[in-house]
Amino acid sequence: MKKVTDHITHWELLQIEKPARYLGGEVNQAQPKQNPELKICLVFPDLYELGMSNLAIKIFYETLNADPRLQAERAFSPWVDFEKLLRHKNLPLFSLETGTPLNQFDVIFVTLPYEMTFTNVLNLLDLGNIPLTWQERAEGPLVIAGGPSASNPLPVSLFMDAVVIGDGEEVIHEICEFLIEARKSGATREETRKKLTAIESVWVPQFPGKVRRRVYKGFADSAPPLKPVIPNVQAIHNRAALEIFRGCIKGCRFCNAGYYYRPKRERSVDNLVKYSQELLNNTGEESLGLLSLSTSDYCNLDELISRLDRNKLYAEQSISIPSMRMNENTLKLLDTAPHIRKGGLTFAPEAGTQKLRDIINKNITEEDIISVVKATNNSAYRTLKLYFMMGLPFETAEDIEGIADLVLRIEDISRTLKPRKQISISLSGFVPKPFTPFQWSPQASIEEFREKRIFVRQKLQNSKAKVSWREEYLCMLEAVLSRGDERVSKLILEAFKAGCKFDGWNEHFTRSGWEKAFEICQLDPQEYLQQKPIADPLPWDFVDFQVPRAYLEKEYRAAAEIAGVTDL
């Protein structure tokens, strides 16, 4: 088939919202190669604007295309209007670089950034004319997934030829090298899958066994993507992204990412300054985003900020720090970095009382929180957004009331500040995640979540703080998808057949489709939400996460001890 976009008229594109999402041809796009040995499509199961902000896509696109034998292209979930056009014209989903249908690639690498994209993955495969399950694929591309939501690969085991657990920088090249040799040797699809199991961190559903999380030990000395593709439409994060360190040492007991990206590995100030200049020069961006799980934890942040400021390429250049803790480093940053992009500050106290913050090991005090709020006086920061979780392990009614009390106290302080701050809070239900100390914890019911949320809103009815929240059913569903076993794969398939996709988008989430899928599969969500005895095996125990189970158990018991609970 010739380039798919040749079958779509200009008039049809004019009827589509943001048609530039589907045209390719962006600045810094990789040029097609003559007869590459392996054709790869990097797939992100959500909108172009989100995928073009995803750091993994940037890393893999640049490093794979640097190999003269490999051609890596991109595809993203089309919005509903463009999908409707493709299906109406019986056209397959295609790559942006060459308009090649997905089923004509050798391998599809799917990034799984969050669980609510799982049905989008099936939609992408369906639109690309690729059979949804690995058992049905006698030919066509191998479909390989990776990313934080693949930590427990069982929920996607029906759909993937293989799943990568952990950092992907090295393993993706090892897989490509292996696939080139497999093609040359004429290996069958089954033989190829079987041999993939020999690569560290690669788990193959057809040949399930133990697998070890991959850690990219060369991160500190590696270069970030320095010539990323410039989106045709504004990405969700409009900045040049520079990952300054990977990993976290804080040990929040609820946080899968904190354990997924361990250990902490930092790039040097010298290299980061050099990379920043090259990155800004290649992109023309005015803002440099310093990325990590919590940028204020970078050991030499003051020096880095100061040197970046002294080495500006142009006067308008600014620095964006999207993730900060309410601690002393942030206080110093607010005092010494007036050139940091101003707008809003976002923090995650997570809990309303000190006892619960100690239980979840959040490592900030109320004094820290208040100090950071006061430090914004006479600054250009005008908005303050706070994230809280409800239904945390060992939570009490006092803890829920503490959320409202803390917000009201912050609001009282903000009235004395100049300029006055607009406060907004986001409420979300706690989701127990695999490979965290709270992987054994139960999740509150939908009704309990709703009662807690209503209570907080009532306590804040006279407050001017804006309150938003995550729909309670979505919190329940995320827990099922993250703590699921092989049966959840069937659940996802049935949900897709019932019309579910873009589950993370409120306007497209179809609760009735998921309820129908639970009924068809005869699955009770409570089975995945209830307390798990520490002595019992867990579905994901076959994954060596390089964080000993004994350590996670010790941390869970430490949380319970603070709460005064002895029976686990």
Coordinates of C-alpha atoms in Angstrom, one line a residue, residues 190-462:
E190 CA 7.8 -19.1 18.1
E191 CA 11.6 -19.5 18.0
T192 CA 12.1 -15.8 18.1
R193 CA 9.8 -15.4 21.1
K194 CA 11.6 -18.2 22.9
K195 CA 15.1 -16.7 22.3
L196 CA 13.9 -13.3 23.5
T197 CA 13.6 -14.7 27.0
A198 CA 17.4 -14.9 27.1
I199 CA 17.6 -11.1 27.1
E200 CA 17.7 -9.7 30.7
S201 CA 14.4 -8.0 31.6
V202 CA 12.4 -9.4 28.7
W203 CA 9.3 -11.5 29.7
V204 CA 7.5 -13.5 27.1
P205 CA 3.9 -14.6 27.8
Q206 CA 4.2 -17.7 25.6
F207 CA 7.2 -18.8 27.7
P208 CA 6.6 -17.3 31.1
G209 CA 9.4 -17.5 33.7
K210 CA 11.3 -15.4 36.1
V211 CA 12.4 -12.0 34.9
R212 CA 14.7 -9.3 36.4
R213 CA 14.1 -5.5 36.2
R214 CA 16.6 -3.8 34.1
V215 CA 18.6 -0.9 35.5
Y216 CA 20.5 1.4 33.1
K217 CA 23.8 1.8 35.0
G218 CA 25.3 4.1 32.4
F219 CA 22.7 6.8 32.8
A220 CA 24.9 9.3 34.6
D221 CA 27.5 9.3 31.7
S222 CA 24.9 9.1 28.9
A223 CA 23.7 12.0 26.8
P224 CA 19.9 12.9 26.8
P225 CA 18.1 13.3 23.5
L226 CA 19.6 16.5 22.1
K227 CA 17.8 16.9 18.8
P228 CA 14.2 15.9 19.5
V229 CA 11.4 16.3 17.0
I230 CA 9.6 19.6 17.3
P231 CA 5.8 19.0 17.4
N232 CA 3.6 20.3 14.7
V233 CA 1.0 21.3 17.4
Q234 CA 1.7 22.5 20.9
A235 CA 2.7 19.6 23.1
I236 CA 1.3 19.2 26.6
H237 CA 4.7 20.3 28.0
N238 CA 6.0 23.1 25.8
R239 CA 9.7 23.1 26.8
A240 CA 13.0 21.5 26.0
A241 CA 13.2 18.5 28.3
L242 CA 16.5 17.7 30.1
E243 CA 16.5 14.7 32.5
I244 CA 18.9 15.7 35.2
F245 CA 18.7 12.5 37.3
R246 CA 16.8 9.3 37.4
G247 CA 15.6 7.5 40.5
C248 CA 14.6 8.5 44.0
I249 CA 15.8 7.7 47.5
K250 CA 12.9 9.1 49.5
G251 CA 11.0 5.8 49.8
C252 CA 7.4 7.0 49.8
R253 CA 5.6 3.7 50.6
F254 CA 2.8 4.2 48.0
C255 CA 5.0 5.2 45.0
N256 CA 5.7 2.7 42.3
A257 CA 7.8 5.1 40.3
G258 CA 10.1 5.6 43.3
Y259 CA 10.9 1.9 43.2
Y260 CA 10.7 1.4 39.5
Y261 CA 13.5 3.9 38.7
R262 CA 15.8 3.0 41.6
P263 CA 18.7 3.6 42.2
K264 CA 19.3 7.4 42.0
R265 CA 21.7 8.3 39.2
E266 CA 22.7 11.9 38.5
R267 CA 24.2 13.6 35.5
S268 CA 27.0 16.1 36.3
V269 CA 26.5 19.8 36.3
D270 CA 29.2 20.3 33.6
N271 CA 27.4 17.9 31.3
L272 CA 24.0 19.3 31.9
V273 CA 25.1 22.8 31.1
K274 CA 26.7 21.6 27.9
Y275 CA 23.6 19.5 27.0
S276 CA 21.2 22.4 27.7
Q277 CA 22.9 24.7 25.2
E278 CA 22.9 22.1 22.5
L279 CA 19.3 21.1 23.2
L280 CA 18.0 24.7 23.2
N281 CA 20.1 25.5 20.0
N282 CA 18.5 22.4 18.3
T283 CA 14.9 23.2 19.3
G284 CA 14.6 26.9 19.6
E285 CA 12.6 26.5 22.8
E286 CA 12.7 29.3 25.3
S287 CA 12.1 27.2 28.4
L288 CA 14.4 24.4 29.6
G289 CA 12.6 21.8 31.7
L290 CA 14.7 20.1 34.4
L291 CA 13.1 16.7 34.7
S292 CA 13.2 14.0 37.4
L293 CA 10.9 12.5 39.9
S294 CA 11.7 15.5 42.2
T295 CA 14.1 18.1 40.8
S296 CA 14.7 19.8 44.1
D297 CA 16.5 16.5 45.2
Y298 CA 19.3 17.1 42.7
C299 CA 22.5 17.3 44.8
N300 CA 23.9 20.4 43.1
L301 CA 20.8 22.2 42.1
D302 CA 21.9 25.7 43.2
E303 CA 25.1 25.4 41.2
L304 CA 23.2 24.0 38.2
I305 CA 20.6 26.8 38.2
S306 CA 23.3 29.5 38.6
R307 CA 25.4 28.2 35.7
L308 CA 22.4 27.7 33.4
D309 CA 21.5 31.3 34.1
R310 CA 25.1 32.5 33.3
N311 CA 25.2 30.5 30.1
K312 CA 21.9 31.6 28.6
L313 CA 21.7 31.4 24.8
Y314 CA 19.3 34.3 24.8
A315 CA 17.8 36.7 27.2
E316 CA 14.3 35.3 27.2
Q317 CA 15.5 31.8 28.2
S318 CA 13.8 30.5 31.3
I319 CA 13.9 27.4 33.5
S320 CA 10.9 25.2 34.3
I321 CA 11.0 22.9 37.3
P322 CA 7.9 20.8 37.2
S323 CA 8.5 18.6 40.3
M324 CA 9.5 20.0 43.6
R325 CA 9.2 18.9 47.3
M326 CA 8.1 21.1 50.1
N327 CA 11.5 21.2 51.7
E328 CA 14.6 23.3 52.4
N329 CA 16.0 22.9 48.9
T330 CA 12.8 24.4 47.4
L331 CA 13.0 27.3 49.9
K332 CA 16.5 28.1 48.7
L333 CA 15.4 27.8 45.1
L334 CA 12.6 30.2 45.6
D335 CA 15.0 32.7 47.2
T336 CA 17.9 32.4 44.7
A337 CA 16.3 31.7 41.3
P338 CA 14.2 34.7 40.2
H339 CA 14.6 33.7 36.6
I340 CA 12.8 30.4 37.0
R341 CA 9.6 30.4 34.9
K342 CA 6.9 31.9 37.0
G343 CA 3.3 30.8 37.0
G344 CA 2.2 28.1 39.5
L345 CA 3.8 25.9 42.1
T346 CA 2.6 22.3 42.4
F347 CA 3.3 20.2 45.5
A348 CA 2.0 16.9 46.8
P349 CA 1.6 16.8 50.6
E350 CA -0.5 13.7 50.0
A351 CA -1.9 13.6 53.5
G352 CA -3.5 16.1 55.9
T353 CA -1.9 15.0 59.2
Q354 CA 1.7 14.5 60.2
K355 CA 0.9 11.0 61.5
L356 CA -0.4 9.8 58.1
R357 CA 2.5 11.5 56.3
D358 CA 4.9 9.5 58.6
I359 CA 2.9 6.3 57.8
I360 CA 3.3 6.8 54.1
N361 CA 7.0 8.0 54.6
K362 CA 6.4 11.3 52.8
N363 CA 9.3 12.9 54.7
I364 CA 7.8 16.4 55.0
T365 CA 6.4 18.2 58.0
E366 CA 3.6 20.7 58.4
E367 CA 6.3 23.2 59.2
D368 CA 8.0 22.5 55.8
I369 CA 4.7 23.0 54.1
I370 CA 3.9 26.3 55.8
S371 CA 7.5 27.6 55.3
V372 CA 7.3 27.0 51.5
V373 CA 4.0 28.8 51.3
K374 CA 5.3 31.8 53.2
A375 CA 8.4 31.8 51.1
T376 CA 6.3 32.7 48.0
N377 CA 5.6 36.2 49.5
N378 CA 6.8 39.0 47.1
S379 CA 7.4 36.4 44.4
A380 CA 5.7 36.2 41.0
Y381 CA 4.0 32.9 41.9
R382 CA 0.3 33.4 41.9
T383 CA -1.1 29.9 42.0
L384 CA -0.5 27.0 44.4
K385 CA -1.8 23.5 43.6
L386 CA -1.8 20.7 46.2
Y387 CA -2.3 17.0 45.6
F388 CA -3.9 14.8 48.3
M389 CA -4.8 11.1 48.4
M390 CA -7.7 9.6 50.2
G391 CA -8.1 6.1 51.4
L392 CA -4.4 5.7 52.3
P393 CA -3.5 2.7 54.4
F394 CA -4.3 3.1 58.1
E395 CA -6.1 6.3 57.4
T396 CA -8.6 7.6 60.0
A397 CA -11.4 10.2 59.9
E398 CA -9.1 12.6 61.6
D399 CA -6.7 12.3 58.6
I400 CA -9.4 13.2 56.1
E401 CA -10.5 16.2 58.2
G402 CA -6.8 17.1 58.3
I403 CA -6.8 17.7 54.5
A404 CA -9.4 20.4 54.9
D405 CA -7.8 21.9 58.0
L406 CA -4.4 22.1 56.2
V407 CA -5.9 23.8 53.2
L408 CA -7.7 26.3 55.3
R409 CA -4.5 27.1 57.2
I410 CA -2.6 27.6 53.9
E411 CA -5.4 29.8 52.6
D412 CA -5.3 32.0 55.8
I413 CA -1.6 32.4 55.3
S414 CA -2.0 33.2 51.6
R415 CA -4.2 36.1 52.4
T416 CA -1.2 37.8 53.9
L417 CA 1.0 37.2 50.9
K418 CA 1.7 39.5 47.9
P419 CA 0.5 38.8 45.4
R420 CA -2.4 36.8 46.9
K421 CA -2.3 33.1 45.9
Q422 CA -5.0 31.2 44.2
I423 CA -5.1 27.8 45.9
S424 CA -6.4 24.6 44.2
I425 CA -6.4 21.1 45.5
S426 CA -6.7 17.8 43.7
L427 CA -8.2 14.8 45.5
S428 CA -7.5 11.2 44.3
G429 CA -8.2 7.8 45.7
F430 CA -5.1 5.8 46.8
V431 CA -4.3 2.9 44.4
P432 CA -2.1 0.1 45.9
K433 CA 0.7 -0.7 43.4
P434 CA 2.9 -3.7 42.9
F435 CA 6.5 -3.5 44.1
T436 CA 5.7 -1.0 46.9
P437 CA 5.4 -1.5 50.6
F438 CA 1.7 -0.9 50.2
Q439 CA 1.2 -3.7 47.6
W440 CA -0.5 -5.7 50.3
S441 CA -2.9 -2.9 51.3
P442 CA -6.6 -2.9 50.5
Q443 CA -8.2 -0.1 48.5
A444 CA -11.2 1.8 49.9
S445 CA -14.5 1.1 48.2
I446 CA -16.0 3.6 45.7
E447 CA -18.6 4.5 48.3
E448 CA -15.9 5.2 50.9
F449 CA -14.0 7.4 48.4
R450 CA -17.1 9.3 47.6
E451 CA -17.9 9.9 51.3
K452 CA -14.4 11.1 52.0
R453 CA -14.5 13.5 49.0
I454 CA -17.9 14.9 50.0
F455 CA -16.7 15.4 53.5
V456 CA -13.6 17.4 52.4
R457 CA -15.7 19.5 50.0
Q458 CA -18.2 20.3 52.7
K459 CA -15.4 21.4 55.1
L460 CA -14.2 23.7 52.4
Q461 CA -17.5 25.1 51.3
N462 CA -16.6 28.6 52.6

